[in-house]
Structure formats: structure tokens, C-alpha cells
XYZ file of C-alpha atoms in Angstrom:
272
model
C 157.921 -25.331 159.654
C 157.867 -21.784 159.977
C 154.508 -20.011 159.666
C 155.370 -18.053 156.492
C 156.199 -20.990 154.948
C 152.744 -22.520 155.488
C 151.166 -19.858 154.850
C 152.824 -20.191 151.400
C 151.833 -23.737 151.143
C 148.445 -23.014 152.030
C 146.933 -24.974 148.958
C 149.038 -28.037 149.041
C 148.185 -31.064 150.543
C 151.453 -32.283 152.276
C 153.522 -33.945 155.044
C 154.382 -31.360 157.960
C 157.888 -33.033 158.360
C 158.796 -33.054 155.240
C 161.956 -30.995 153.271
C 160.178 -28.567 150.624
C 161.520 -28.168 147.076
C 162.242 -25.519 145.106
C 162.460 -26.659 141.779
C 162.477 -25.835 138.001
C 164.240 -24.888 134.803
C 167.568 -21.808 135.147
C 165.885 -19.339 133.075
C 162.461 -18.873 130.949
C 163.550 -20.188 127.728
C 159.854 -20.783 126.374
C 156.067 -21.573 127.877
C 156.051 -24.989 126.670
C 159.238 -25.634 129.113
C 158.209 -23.714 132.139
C 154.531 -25.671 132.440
C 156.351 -29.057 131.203
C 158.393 -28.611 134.247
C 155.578 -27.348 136.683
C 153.491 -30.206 135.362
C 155.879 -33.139 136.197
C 157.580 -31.658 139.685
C 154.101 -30.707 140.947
C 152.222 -34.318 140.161
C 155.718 -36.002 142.046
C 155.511 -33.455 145.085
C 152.106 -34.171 145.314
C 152.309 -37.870 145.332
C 155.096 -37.828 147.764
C 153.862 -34.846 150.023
C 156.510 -32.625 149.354
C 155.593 -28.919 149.645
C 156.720 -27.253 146.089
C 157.786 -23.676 144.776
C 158.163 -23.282 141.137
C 161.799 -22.081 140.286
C 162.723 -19.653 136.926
C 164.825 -16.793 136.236
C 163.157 -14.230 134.074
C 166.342 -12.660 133.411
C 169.904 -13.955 134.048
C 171.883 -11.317 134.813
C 175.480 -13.010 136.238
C 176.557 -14.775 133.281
C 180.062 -15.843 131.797
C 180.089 -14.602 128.492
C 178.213 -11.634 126.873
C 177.031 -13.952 123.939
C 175.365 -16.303 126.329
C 171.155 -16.374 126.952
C 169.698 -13.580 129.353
C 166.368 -14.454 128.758
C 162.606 -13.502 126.243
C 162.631 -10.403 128.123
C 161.512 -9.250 131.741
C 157.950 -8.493 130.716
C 157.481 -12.029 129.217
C 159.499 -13.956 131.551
C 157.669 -12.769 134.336
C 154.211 -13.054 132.900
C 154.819 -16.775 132.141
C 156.142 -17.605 135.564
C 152.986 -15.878 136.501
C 150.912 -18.025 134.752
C 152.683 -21.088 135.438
C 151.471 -19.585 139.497
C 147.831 -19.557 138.159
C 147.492 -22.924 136.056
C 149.206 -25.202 138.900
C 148.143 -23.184 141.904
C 151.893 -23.042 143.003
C 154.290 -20.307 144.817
C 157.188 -19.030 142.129
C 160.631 -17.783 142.826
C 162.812 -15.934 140.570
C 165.842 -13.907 140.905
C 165.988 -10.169 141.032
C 169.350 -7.967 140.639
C 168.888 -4.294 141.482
C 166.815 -2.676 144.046
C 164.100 -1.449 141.017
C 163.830 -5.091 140.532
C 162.026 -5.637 143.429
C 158.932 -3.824 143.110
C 158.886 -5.024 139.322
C 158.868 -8.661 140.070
C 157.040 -8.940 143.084
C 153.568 -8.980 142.019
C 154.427 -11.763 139.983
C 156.623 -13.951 142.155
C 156.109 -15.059 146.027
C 159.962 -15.246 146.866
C 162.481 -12.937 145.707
C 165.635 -14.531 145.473
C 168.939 -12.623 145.581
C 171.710 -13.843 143.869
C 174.816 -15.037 145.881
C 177.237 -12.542 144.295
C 174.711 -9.772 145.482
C 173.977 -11.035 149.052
C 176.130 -8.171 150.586
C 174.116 -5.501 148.303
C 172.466 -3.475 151.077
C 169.847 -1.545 149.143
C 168.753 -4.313 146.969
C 168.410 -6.257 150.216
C 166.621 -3.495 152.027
C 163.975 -3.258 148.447
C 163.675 -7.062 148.435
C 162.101 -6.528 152.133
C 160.139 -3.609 152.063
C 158.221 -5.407 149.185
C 156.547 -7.867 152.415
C 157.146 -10.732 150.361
C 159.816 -13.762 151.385
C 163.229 -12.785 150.871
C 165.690 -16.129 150.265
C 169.323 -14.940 150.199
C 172.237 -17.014 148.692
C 175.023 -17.263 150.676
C 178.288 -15.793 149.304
C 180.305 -18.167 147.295
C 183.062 -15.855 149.458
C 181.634 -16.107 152.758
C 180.520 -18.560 155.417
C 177.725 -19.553 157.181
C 177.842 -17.232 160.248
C 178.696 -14.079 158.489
C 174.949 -14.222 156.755
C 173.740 -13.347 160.196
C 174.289 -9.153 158.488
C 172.241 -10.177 155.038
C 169.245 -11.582 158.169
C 169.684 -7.956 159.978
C 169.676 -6.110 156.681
C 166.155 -7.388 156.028
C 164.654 -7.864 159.669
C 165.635 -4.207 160.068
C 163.705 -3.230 157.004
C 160.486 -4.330 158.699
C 160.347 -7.816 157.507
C 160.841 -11.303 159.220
C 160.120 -13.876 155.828
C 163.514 -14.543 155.828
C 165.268 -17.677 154.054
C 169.003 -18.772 153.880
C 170.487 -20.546 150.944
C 173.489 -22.528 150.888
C 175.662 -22.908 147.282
C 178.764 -24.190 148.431
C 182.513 -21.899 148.668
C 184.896 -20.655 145.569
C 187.430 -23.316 145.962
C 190.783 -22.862 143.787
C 190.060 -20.885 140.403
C 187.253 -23.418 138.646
C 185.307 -25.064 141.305
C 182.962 -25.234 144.675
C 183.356 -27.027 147.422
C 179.983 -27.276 150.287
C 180.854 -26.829 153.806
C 177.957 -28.688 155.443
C 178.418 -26.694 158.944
C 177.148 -23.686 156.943
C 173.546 -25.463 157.405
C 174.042 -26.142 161.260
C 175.426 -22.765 161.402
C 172.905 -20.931 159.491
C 170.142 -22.311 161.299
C 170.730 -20.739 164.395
C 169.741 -17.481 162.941
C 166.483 -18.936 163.336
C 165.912 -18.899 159.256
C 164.625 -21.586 157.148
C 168.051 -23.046 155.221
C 167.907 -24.488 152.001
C 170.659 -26.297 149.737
C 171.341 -25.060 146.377
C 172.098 -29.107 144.900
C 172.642 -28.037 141.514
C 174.767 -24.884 141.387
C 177.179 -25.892 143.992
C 177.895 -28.435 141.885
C 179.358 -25.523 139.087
C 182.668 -24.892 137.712
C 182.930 -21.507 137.571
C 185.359 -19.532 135.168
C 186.527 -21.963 132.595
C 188.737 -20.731 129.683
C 185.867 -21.149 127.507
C 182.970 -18.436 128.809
C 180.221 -21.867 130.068
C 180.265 -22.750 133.563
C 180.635 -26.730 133.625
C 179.676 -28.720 136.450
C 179.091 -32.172 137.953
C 175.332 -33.242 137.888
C 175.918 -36.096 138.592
C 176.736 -35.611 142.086
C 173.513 -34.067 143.127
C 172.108 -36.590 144.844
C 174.900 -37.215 147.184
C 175.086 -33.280 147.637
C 171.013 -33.620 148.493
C 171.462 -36.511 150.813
C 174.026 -34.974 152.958
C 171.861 -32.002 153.122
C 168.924 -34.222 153.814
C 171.366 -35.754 156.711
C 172.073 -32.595 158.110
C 168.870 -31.026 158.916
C 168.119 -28.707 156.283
C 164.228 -27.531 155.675
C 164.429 -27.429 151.993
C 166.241 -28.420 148.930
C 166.637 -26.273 145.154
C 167.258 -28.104 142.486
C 167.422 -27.033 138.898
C 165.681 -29.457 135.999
C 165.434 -29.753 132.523
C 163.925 -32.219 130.252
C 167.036 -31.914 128.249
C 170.038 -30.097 130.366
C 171.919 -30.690 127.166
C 170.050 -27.984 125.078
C 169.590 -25.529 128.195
C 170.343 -22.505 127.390
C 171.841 -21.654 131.308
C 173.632 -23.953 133.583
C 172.905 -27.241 131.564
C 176.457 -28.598 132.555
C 175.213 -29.151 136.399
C 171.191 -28.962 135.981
C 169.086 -32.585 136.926
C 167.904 -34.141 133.991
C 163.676 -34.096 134.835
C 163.152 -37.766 134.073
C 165.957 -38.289 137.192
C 163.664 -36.382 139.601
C 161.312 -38.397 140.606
C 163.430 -41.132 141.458
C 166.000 -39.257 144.019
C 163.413 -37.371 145.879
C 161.910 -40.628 146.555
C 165.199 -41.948 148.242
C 165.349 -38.052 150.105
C 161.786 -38.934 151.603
C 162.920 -42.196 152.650
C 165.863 -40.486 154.339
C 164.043 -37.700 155.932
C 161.869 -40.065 157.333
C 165.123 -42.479 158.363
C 166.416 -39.258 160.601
């Protein structure tokens, strides 16, 4: 594992060969969800030594349809993701949009995720890195694997070396994704941790109707080949009750299902 990433994990009790997880609702949506979810995903990481990073957007930015959720507001989406951090001990992610995003959110969040529509943004990029903290791009849903080697120079060229790759599968026809498992092989010889996005590759993008549907139900098989492949870490997005979510129910992991397939992933990553 790379050294950033244990020093991120410092706190957690875990097994060195091991995938980590990035896990947790879309979007803020309340503080009774956001330490719901950090409660359950941290107690099964840490029963099945799985390093974990808490996962929320405190704004969504890139939806479908004006009317849809965006989120309680930056101020109080961050400062619940930020205590979420402080009651469970845990690293957070969240998305950030603009390069004034970056110095706003990263006091409050360890990784800085940028958005796969965004991962050619140059400044955003270049803010993201000059804040010192990790930097996790999302590949293109219009690009492949080896073309993220520019997004890696964009930031190692701004000073800083904390550098993950995310994988969210390629724009296939008008309403769906398809994932290109050599994008992981590929990836990972730009000697950058690679994660895969299980949930929102699953999307269907652009439907007549302004909500992104999607296919939850294949995420384990979408985890499994990932496991299978050699990737370092898996994202997942979970909900109690994806039904009521108010972003990306249609391909998010009901919670109570968690527990169950990262057992089977352990097994698996131990199996290769």
C-alpha cells in the first residue's frame, strides 16, 4: 500500500493486503444518515480489516434536472462530514467542483475528489493539489485508462504526489455505462492507487425523465471483477433506504447488503 495511504489509515487496525473502501451515502441529506452510515460501514471494516474512508457529497453539483437535491448547504454539509471525521475517528472524502472549492473543503475532508466530468479541468486540478491533501480523480466517462496519465502530471507538477485514480466505467450508447476492466491494469502503471467506482458505473445516464436510473443490483459482480483484477480499493455508495435517496438511489447498495458482499470480496482477495 502506498505510504500516503497508511499514513491515512494511521488509526485503523487492519490487514496490509487488503482492498480499502470508500464508502457512504451520495450526498448529506441529514446527520442522523451520515453517522447511521459511518456507524454500520466502520463496525464491518473493522471486523473484517478493511481500511475505511467515509464517503458524502456536501454539494452535488452535476445533476439531471434543476428540481433535483443539491444538498443542506456547503457550510452544513461540510461541518457534518466533519464531525462524522471526529466521532468515528475516520478519513472523509467529498467532491469539490471549482478551483475555490478546494481551499473551502479541505480542512474538513482528507481526499478531494474531482468529479469525472471535471477530470480534464486544469485549474481545479492544479487547486485540488496545491491544497497537500490526496487528490482521487475520476476517470472520464469519455476517456480511457491511459489518457489519465495528463490528470497524474497535472497534479505531480503542482508539487504533489497523493495521487489516486478512479475508475466509473465509459458512456456507452445514449443511456448507459459500460466498465472496461483494462482501465485498472492500465491505470496502475502510472504508479497510482486505482479504485472502482461499483455503484455509479452501474448508472443510466440521461433518461427522458431528468433521474439517472441504474442497475444495483449488479454491484457485486462489478466489485468482484475489480477485486479479480488487482485493484487497491473499492467505492461504493449506501443507503439504508436507496429508495428515498435523494441522489443516485436507482444504482446506490442498500446498507443492510453491505456487510454480506464485502465478506465474499475478502474471501476473494485473499483467493488471488
Amino acid at each position: 500500500m502506498e505510504q500516503f495511504l497508511k499514513d491515512l489509515f494511521t488509526n485503523q487496525s487492519y490487514d496490509e493486503k487488503n482492498f480499502f473502501l470508500i464508502a457512504g451515502p451520495c450526498v448529506v441529506e441529514s446527520e442522523e444518515l451520515v453517522m447511521e452510515v459511518a456507524d454500520k460501514v466502520s463496525t464491518i471494516c473493522k471486523d473484517l480489516g478493511i481500511p475505511y474512508v467515509f464517503k458524502a457529497s456536501y454539494r452535488k453539483a452535476n445533476r439531471t434536472s434543476a428540481s433535483s437535491f443539491t444538498g443542506l448547504g456547503d457550510d452544513t454539509g461540510l461541518s457534518l462530514i466533519d464531525k462524522v471525521r471526529k466521532a468515528y475517528n475516520l478519513p472523509a472524502t467529498s467532491d469539490i467542483h471549482a478551483h475555490e472549492e478546494a481551499g473551502m473543503a479541505s480542512p474538513y475532508i482528507d481526499i478531494l475528489q474531482i468529479p469525472a466530468f471535471l477530470c480534464r479541468q486544469t485549474d481545479l486540478l492544479e487547486a485540488a493539489a496545491e491544497t497537500g491533501k490526496i487528490v482521487n480523480v475520476k476517470k472520464g466517462q469519455f476517456l480511457s485508462g491511459p489518457s489519465m496519465k495528463f490528470a497524474v502530471e497535472k497534479i505531480r507538477k503542482a508539487g504533489n504526489n497523493n495521487i489516486m485514480l478512479t475508475e466509473r466505467g465509459n458512456t456507452f450508447g445514449y443511456t448507459d455505462l459500460v466498465v472496461d476492466y483494462r482501465n485498472i491494469t492500465w491505470m496502475k502503471e502510472l504508479n497510482v492507487p486505482v479504485i472502482m467506482d461499483c455503484t455509479h458505473s452501474l448508472q443510466q445516464p440521461n433518461q427522458t425523465t431528468g433521474v439517472t436510473g441504474g442497475n444495483p443490483q449488479l454491484i457485486g459482480t462489478i466489485a468482484k471483477a475489480a477485486i479479480a483484477t488487482g485493484v487497491d480499493g473499492l467505492f461504493i455508495e449506501t443507503h439504508p433506504n436507496p429508495a428515498v435517496a435523494k441522489s443516485d438511489g436507482a444504482n446506490m447498495l442498500q446498507l443492510d447488503k453491505l456487510k454480506g458482499l464485502l465478506e465474499q470480496l475478502v474471501m476473494l482477495r485473499k483467493a488471488i
